[in-house]
């Protein structure tokens, strides 16, 4: 049986994206009509990002977090620029909407007036990794902490199927380039294998893939959309699970891999989908080669804790019981009771005691505070209060543990 990995994850976690300072938001808005790869080269933007990252790293250290990151301050949206940095992908500035599966929950939100579509990146040729999209960000971040803390730092990655689910069948890549999904996914997997090795070689030991797409398979409206199109959503999910495992098949044993699922976290705290994990729990927890699952659990739209009985005894879960969408602070005793309720379900499913289950758990906000660079409907002070609450909740359950 695989061994359970700890430190990372930690008892108190956050998902990665943090509210940007006003100066950074304003500069991003000035560049909003440019392509993602061009925005990333803007020197004035870089200087603003550097200053903001220095400050947000210090804040995380001061608040007692260990899986520190750069707040995703160099990204327009949470997935960053991994795909447009691959050979074989291009960004379309004014896409034709008939190429999209409009029943995929986030697509409708990206078409709203006043919002730039979520960086429509399409495959136009053979896919090849030609340079890391994350390495310069990582190397800057690791300079800001003591050397012994580098192994704790976290970098978040785009989901490997991100630019596949949203497009209608046959529109994710040209048929003259790839004959089928299997060929396309094989080259995506090679690119991820290379990226993970590059990051590892530069000291990274803690990565999390942010993937709302997997949670969308819990949404009955999307499943109905696939049925109406004559497609098998379950078969597609199976193909994505294989893609995941191929992507991480060569990762070193001491590289921690997390997967974060939520139901959307667009600008101004908008969510996209609903549905508990019941529909995907067995496959999600047992078939994907991940160490830790970071799960949205702040509202009823994520369902109850029963699906956690499927979590194998060698895997971890971080419960997102604190919301990042709204400023009201949760009651810490109520949150403690929820964590214990979840622990009892995990313990029963794995044949463990509550205490044994708690050793594989932690707490966090359900998602980031700024998955889109404009941020959620909270202030900086609200965000700090929420992060303090996460740390306080963790300390009340696991005193003295990071």
Coordinates of C-alpha atoms in Angstrom, one line a residue:
X1 CA 0.0 0.0 0.0
X2 CA 1.3 3.5 -0.8
X3 CA 2.5 5.5 2.2
X4 CA 0.7 8.6 3.5
X5 CA 2.5 11.9 2.8
X6 CA 2.6 14.7 5.4
X7 CA 4.2 18.2 5.7
X8 CA 3.0 18.9 3.1
X9 CA 0.0 19.0 3.4
X10 CA -0.3 21.1 6.5
X11 CA -3.1 21.5 9.1
X12 CA -3.7 25.1 8.0
X13 CA -3.7 25.7 4.2
X14 CA -5.0 28.2 1.7
X15 CA -5.7 27.6 -2.0
X16 CA -3.2 30.0 -3.5
X17 CA -4.9 33.0 -5.0
X18 CA -4.9 36.1 -2.7
X19 CA -6.4 39.5 -3.2
X20 CA -4.3 41.8 -5.4
X21 CA -3.4 45.3 -4.3
X22 CA -5.1 48.1 -6.1
X23 CA -2.0 49.1 -8.1
X24 CA -1.7 45.6 -9.5
X25 CA -5.3 45.3 -10.5
X26 CA -5.2 48.7 -12.2
X27 CA -2.1 47.8 -14.2
X28 CA -3.7 44.5 -15.2
X29 CA -6.8 46.2 -16.5
X30 CA -4.6 48.5 -18.7
X31 CA -3.3 45.3 -20.3
X32 CA -6.6 43.5 -20.6
X33 CA -6.7 43.6 -24.4
X34 CA -3.4 41.9 -24.8
X35 CA -2.6 38.2 -25.0
X36 CA -1.5 36.3 -21.9
X37 CA 2.0 35.7 -23.1
X38 CA 2.5 39.4 -24.0
X39 CA 1.1 40.5 -20.6
X40 CA 3.7 38.3 -18.9
X41 CA 6.5 40.2 -20.6
X42 CA 5.5 43.7 -19.4
X43 CA 8.3 45.1 -17.3
X44 CA 6.3 47.7 -15.4
X45 CA 3.8 45.0 -14.5
X46 CA 6.7 42.8 -13.2
X47 CA 8.0 45.5 -10.9
X48 CA 4.5 46.0 -9.4
X49 CA 4.1 42.2 -9.0
X50 CA 7.5 41.8 -7.3
X51 CA 6.7 44.4 -4.7
X52 CA 3.2 42.9 -4.1
X53 CA 4.6 39.4 -3.8
X54 CA 7.3 40.4 -1.3
X55 CA 4.5 41.8 0.9
X56 CA 2.1 38.9 0.5
X57 CA 4.8 36.3 1.3
X58 CA 5.6 38.2 4.5
X59 CA 1.9 38.2 5.5
X60 CA 1.6 34.5 5.1
X61 CA 4.7 33.9 7.2
X62 CA 3.4 36.3 9.9
X63 CA 0.1 34.4 9.9
X64 CA 1.8 31.1 10.5
X65 CA 1.2 29.4 7.2
X66 CA 3.7 26.9 5.8
X67 CA 2.5 26.1 2.2
X68 CA 3.3 29.7 1.1
X69 CA 3.0 30.8 -2.5
X70 CA 3.1 34.1 -4.4
X71 CA -0.7 34.8 -4.2
X72 CA -0.8 33.9 -7.9
X73 CA -0.1 37.6 -8.4
X74 CA 1.5 37.0 -11.8
X75 CA -1.6 35.5 -13.2
X76 CA -4.7 37.0 -14.9
X77 CA -6.7 33.9 -13.7
X78 CA -5.8 31.0 -11.5
X79 CA -4.5 28.7 -14.2
X80 CA -1.7 31.0 -15.4
X81 CA 0.1 30.7 -18.7
X82 CA 1.1 27.0 -18.9
X83 CA -0.8 26.2 -22.1
X84 CA 0.0 29.3 -24.1
X85 CA 3.7 28.7 -23.3
X86 CA 3.5 25.3 -24.9
X87 CA 4.4 24.9 -28.6
X88 CA 1.2 24.1 -30.5
X89 CA -1.2 26.4 -28.6
X90 CA -2.4 29.8 -29.5
X91 CA -4.8 32.3 -27.9
X92 CA -7.9 33.4 -29.7
X93 CA -8.9 37.0 -28.8
X94 CA -12.4 36.9 -30.2
X95 CA -13.6 33.3 -30.3
X96 CA -16.7 32.1 -32.0
X97 CA -19.0 30.9 -29.2
X98 CA -20.3 27.9 -31.2
X99 CA -17.0 26.1 -30.5
X100 CA -17.9 25.9 -26.8
X101 CA -20.0 23.5 -24.8
X102 CA -22.3 26.1 -23.3
X103 CA -23.5 23.6 -20.6
X104 CA -20.0 23.5 -19.0
X105 CA -20.8 25.7 -16.0
X106 CA -18.1 28.4 -16.3
X107 CA -18.5 29.1 -20.0
X108 CA -21.7 31.2 -19.7
X109 CA -20.0 33.3 -17.0
X110 CA -17.0 34.0 -19.3
X111 CA -19.4 35.5 -21.9
X112 CA -21.0 38.0 -19.6
X113 CA -20.8 41.6 -20.6
X114 CA -17.8 43.3 -19.0
X115 CA -15.7 40.2 -18.5
X116 CA -12.9 39.0 -20.7
X117 CA -13.5 35.4 -21.7
X118 CA -11.2 33.0 -19.8
X119 CA -8.3 33.2 -22.2
X120 CA -9.4 31.0 -25.0
X121 CA -6.4 28.9 -25.8
X122 CA -6.6 26.3 -28.6
X123 CA -4.3 23.7 -30.0
X124 CA -3.1 24.5 -33.5
X125 CA -0.2 22.1 -33.9
X126 CA 1.8 19.4 -32.3
X127 CA 2.2 20.1 -28.6
X128 CA 5.7 20.3 -27.1
X129 CA 7.1 21.7 -23.9
X130 CA 9.6 24.3 -24.9
X131 CA 10.3 26.1 -21.6
X132 CA 8.7 26.3 -18.2
X133 CA 5.8 28.7 -17.7
X134 CA 6.3 28.5 -13.9
X135 CA 10.0 28.4 -13.2
X136 CA 10.8 32.1 -13.1
X137 CA 7.8 32.6 -10.7
X138 CA 9.1 29.7 -8.6
X139 CA 12.7 30.9 -8.5
X140 CA 11.5 34.4 -7.4
X141 CA 9.3 33.0 -4.6
X142 CA 11.9 30.7 -3.1
X143 CA 14.3 33.6 -2.6
X144 CA 11.8 35.1 -0.2
X145 CA 11.9 32.4 2.5
X146 CA 14.7 30.7 4.5
X147 CA 16.4 27.8 2.6
X148 CA 14.9 25.3 5.0
X149 CA 11.4 26.5 4.1
X150 CA 11.7 26.1 0.4
X151 CA 10.5 22.5 0.4
X152 CA 7.2 23.7 2.0
X153 CA 6.4 26.3 -0.6
X154 CA 3.5 25.5 -2.9
X155 CA 2.9 26.2 -6.6
X156 CA -0.5 25.7 -8.2
X157 CA -0.8 24.3 -11.7
X158 CA -3.4 24.4 -14.4
X159 CA -5.6 21.3 -14.9
X160 CA -4.5 19.1 -17.8
X161 CA -8.0 18.9 -19.3
X162 CA -8.7 22.6 -18.9
X163 CA -8.6 23.4 -22.6
X164 CA -10.5 20.2 -23.6
X165 CA -13.7 20.0 -21.5
X166 CA -14.9 23.5 -22.5
X167 CA -14.7 22.9 -26.3
X168 CA -17.2 20.8 -28.3
X169 CA -16.2 17.4 -29.5
X170 CA -13.7 17.8 -32.3
X171 CA -12.9 21.5 -31.5
X172 CA -10.1 21.1 -29.0
X173 CA -7.5 20.3 -31.7
X174 CA -7.3 20.1 -35.5
X175 CA -8.1 16.6 -36.8
X176 CA -5.1 16.8 -39.1
X177 CA -2.8 17.2 -36.0
X178 CA -4.3 14.7 -33.7
X179 CA -6.5 11.8 -34.8
X180 CA -8.2 11.4 -31.4
X181 CA -8.2 12.4 -27.8
X182 CA -5.7 9.7 -26.8
X183 CA -3.0 11.2 -29.1
X184 CA -3.8 14.7 -27.9
X185 CA -3.7 13.7 -24.2
X186 CA -0.4 11.8 -24.7
X187 CA 1.4 15.0 -25.7
X188 CA -0.3 17.0 -22.9
X189 CA 1.0 14.4 -20.4
X190 CA 4.5 14.6 -21.8
X191 CA 4.4 18.4 -21.3
X192 CA 3.3 18.0 -17.7
X193 CA 5.9 15.4 -17.0
X194 CA 8.6 17.8 -18.2
X195 CA 7.2 20.7 -16.2
X196 CA 7.1 18.8 -13.0
X197 CA 10.6 17.6 -13.4
X198 CA 11.9 21.1 -14.2
X199 CA 10.2 22.4 -11.0
X200 CA 11.5 19.4 -9.0
X201 CA 15.1 20.0 -10.2
X202 CA 14.8 23.6 -8.9
X203 CA 13.7 22.6 -5.4
X204 CA 9.9 22.4 -5.7
X205 CA 8.4 19.6 -3.6
X206 CA 4.8 20.7 -3.3
X207 CA 2.3 21.2 -6.1
X208 CA -1.5 21.4 -6.3
X209 CA -3.5 21.2 -9.5
X210 CA -6.5 23.5 -9.4
X211 CA -9.4 21.8 -11.2
X212 CA -13.0 23.0 -11.1
X213 CA -13.6 20.8 -14.1
X214 CA -13.6 17.6 -12.0
X215 CA -16.3 19.1 -9.7
X216 CA -18.4 20.0 -12.7
X217 CA -18.9 16.3 -13.2
X218 CA -21.0 16.5 -10.0
X219 CA -23.4 19.0 -11.7
X220 CA -26.5 17.4 -13.1
X221 CA -27.1 20.2 -15.6
X222 CA -23.8 19.6 -17.3
X223 CA -24.4 15.8 -17.3
X224 CA -27.7 16.5 -19.0
X225 CA -26.0 18.6 -21.6
X226 CA -23.7 15.8 -22.5
X227 CA -26.6 13.4 -22.8
X228 CA -28.4 15.9 -25.1
X229 CA -25.3 16.0 -27.3
X230 CA -25.1 12.2 -27.3
X231 CA -21.8 12.1 -25.4
X232 CA -20.9 9.8 -22.4
X233 CA -19.8 12.1 -19.5
X234 CA -18.6 9.1 -17.5
X235 CA -16.3 7.9 -20.2
X236 CA -14.9 11.4 -20.6
X237 CA -14.2 11.6 -16.9
X238 CA -12.4 8.2 -17.1
X239 CA -10.3 9.6 -19.9
X240 CA -9.4 12.6 -17.8
X241 CA -8.4 10.4 -14.9
X242 CA -6.1 8.5 -17.2
X243 CA -4.7 11.8 -18.4
X244 CA -4.0 12.9 -14.8
X245 CA -2.2 9.7 -14.0
X246 CA -0.1 9.9 -17.2
X247 CA 0.8 13.5 -16.3
X248 CA 2.2 12.6 -12.9
X249 CA 3.5 9.1 -13.8
X250 CA 7.1 10.1 -13.5
X251 CA 7.0 12.5 -10.6
X252 CA 9.6 11.8 -7.9
X253 CA 8.4 10.0 -4.8
X254 CA 9.1 13.0 -2.5
X255 CA 7.0 15.5 -4.6
X256 CA 3.6 16.0 -2.9
X257 CA 0.7 16.3 -5.3
X258 CA -2.6 17.9 -4.3
X259 CA -5.8 18.4 -6.3
X260 CA -8.2 21.2 -5.5
X261 CA -11.9 21.0 -6.5
X262 CA -14.4 23.8 -6.3
X263 CA -17.5 24.8 -8.0
X264 CA -16.3 28.1 -9.5
X265 CA -14.9 31.2 -7.9
X266 CA -15.2 34.0 -10.6
X267 CA -14.9 37.7 -10.1
X268 CA -17.0 39.2 -7.3
X269 CA -17.6 35.8 -5.6
X270 CA -19.6 34.1 -8.3
X271 CA -19.9 30.3 -8.3
X272 CA -20.8 28.2 -11.4
X273 CA -22.0 24.8 -10.4
X274 CA -23.7 22.7 -7.7
X275 CA -23.7 19.1 -6.6
X276 CA -22.1 16.8 -4.0
X277 CA -19.1 14.6 -4.6
X278 CA -21.2 11.4 -4.5
X279 CA -21.2 11.0 -8.3
X280 CA -17.4 11.0 -8.6
X281 CA -16.1 10.1 -5.2
X282 CA -15.0 6.5 -5.8
X283 CA -13.1 7.4 -9.0
X284 CA -11.8 10.7 -7.6
X285 CA -10.3 9.3 -4.4
X286 CA -9.2 5.9 -5.6
X287 CA -8.3 6.2 -9.2
X288 CA -6.3 9.4 -9.4
X289 CA -2.7 9.2 -8.2
X290 CA -2.8 12.2 -5.9
X291 CA -1.7 12.5 -2.3
X292 CA -4.2 15.1 -1.0
X293 CA -7.6 16.5 -2.0
X294 CA -8.5 20.1 -1.2
X295 CA -12.3 20.1 -1.2
X296 CA -14.9 22.9 -1.2
X297 CA -17.2 22.4 1.8
X298 CA -18.3 25.9 2.7
X299 CA -22.0 25.6 1.6
X300 CA -24.7 23.1 0.9
X301 CA -23.9 23.2 -2.8
X302 CA -20.9 20.9 -2.2
X303 CA -23.1 18.3 -0.5
X304 CA -22.4 16.4 2.7
X305 CA -19.3 14.6 4.0
X306 CA -20.6 11.0 3.2
X307 CA -18.5 10.7 0.0
X308 CA -15.4 11.0 2.2
X309 CA -15.9 7.4 3.2
X310 CA -14.3 6.5 -0.1
X311 CA -11.0 8.2 0.8
X312 CA -8.3 5.5 1.1
X313 CA -6.3 5.3 4.3
X314 CA -3.1 6.5 2.7
X315 CA -4.6 9.8 1.3
X316 CA -5.3 13.2 2.9
X317 CA -8.1 15.7 2.7
X318 CA -8.1 19.4 3.4
X319 CA -11.6 20.5 4.3
X320 CA -12.5 23.9 2.8
X321 CA -15.0 24.8 5.5
X322 CA -14.2 28.6 5.6
X323 CA -15.6 30.6 2.7
X324 CA -13.5 33.0 0.8
X325 CA -16.5 34.5 -1.0
X326 CA -18.0 36.6 1.8
X327 CA -16.7 38.5 4.8
X328 CA -18.8 37.0 7.6
X329 CA -16.6 34.9 9.9
X330 CA -17.7 31.4 10.6
X331 CA -18.2 30.2 14.2
X332 CA -15.1 28.3 15.2
X333 CA -17.0 25.7 17.4
X334 CA -19.3 24.9 14.6
X335 CA -16.4 24.4 12.2
X336 CA -14.6 22.2 14.8
X337 CA -17.8 20.0 15.0
X338 CA -17.9 19.8 11.2
X339 CA -14.3 18.7 11.0
X340 CA -15.0 16.0 13.6
X341 CA -18.1 14.9 11.7
X342 CA -16.0 14.5 8.6
X343 CA -13.3 12.7 10.5
X344 CA -15.8 10.1 11.8
X345 CA -17.0 9.4 8.3
X346 CA -13.4 9.1 6.9
X347 CA -12.5 6.8 9.9
X348 CA -15.5 4.5 9.3
X349 CA -14.7 4.2 5.6
X350 CA -11.0 3.4 6.2
X351 CA -11.4 1.2 9.3
X352 CA -9.7 3.8 11.5
X353 CA -10.3 5.7 14.7
X354 CA -11.3 9.4 14.7
X355 CA -7.8 10.2 15.9
X356 CA -6.2 8.3 13.1
X357 CA -8.4 10.0 10.5
X358 CA -7.6 13.4 11.9
X359 CA -3.9 12.8 11.2
X360 CA -4.7 12.8 7.5
X361 CA -6.8 16.0 7.6
X362 CA -6.4 19.8 7.6
X363 CA -8.6 22.9 7.0
X364 CA -8.6 25.8 4.6
X365 CA -10.9 28.2 2.7
X366 CA -12.9 26.5 0.1
X367 CA -11.1 28.3 -2.7
X368 CA -8.8 31.3 -3.3
X369 CA -9.7 34.9 -2.7
X370 CA -8.9 36.0 -6.2
X371 CA -9.2 33.2 -8.7
X372 CA -9.8 36.0 -11.2
X373 CA -7.5 39.0 -10.7
X374 CA -10.4 41.3 -9.8
X375 CA -11.0 39.3 -6.7
X376 CA -13.9 38.2 -4.5
X377 CA -16.4 40.4 -2.8
X378 CA -14.2 40.8 0.3
X379 CA -11.6 43.4 1.5
X380 CA -8.0 42.8 2.3
X381 CA -8.8 43.0 6.0
X382 CA -11.6 40.4 5.5
X383 CA -9.1 38.1 3.8
X384 CA -6.6 38.4 6.7
X385 CA -9.4 37.7 9.2
X386 CA -10.4 34.6 7.3
X387 CA -6.8 33.4 7.1
X388 CA -6.4 34.0 10.8
X389 CA -9.5 32.0 11.4
X390 CA -8.1 29.0 9.4
X391 CA -5.0 29.1 11.5
X392 CA -7.0 29.4 14.7
X393 CA -9.3 26.5 13.7
X394 CA -6.3 24.3 12.9
X395 CA -4.6 25.1 16.1
X396 CA -7.7 24.3 18.1
X397 CA -7.8 20.8 16.6
X398 CA -4.1 20.0 16.1
X399 CA -2.3 22.2 18.7
X400 CA 1.4 22.7 18.0
X401 CA 1.2 21.3 14.4
X402 CA 2.0 23.4 11.3

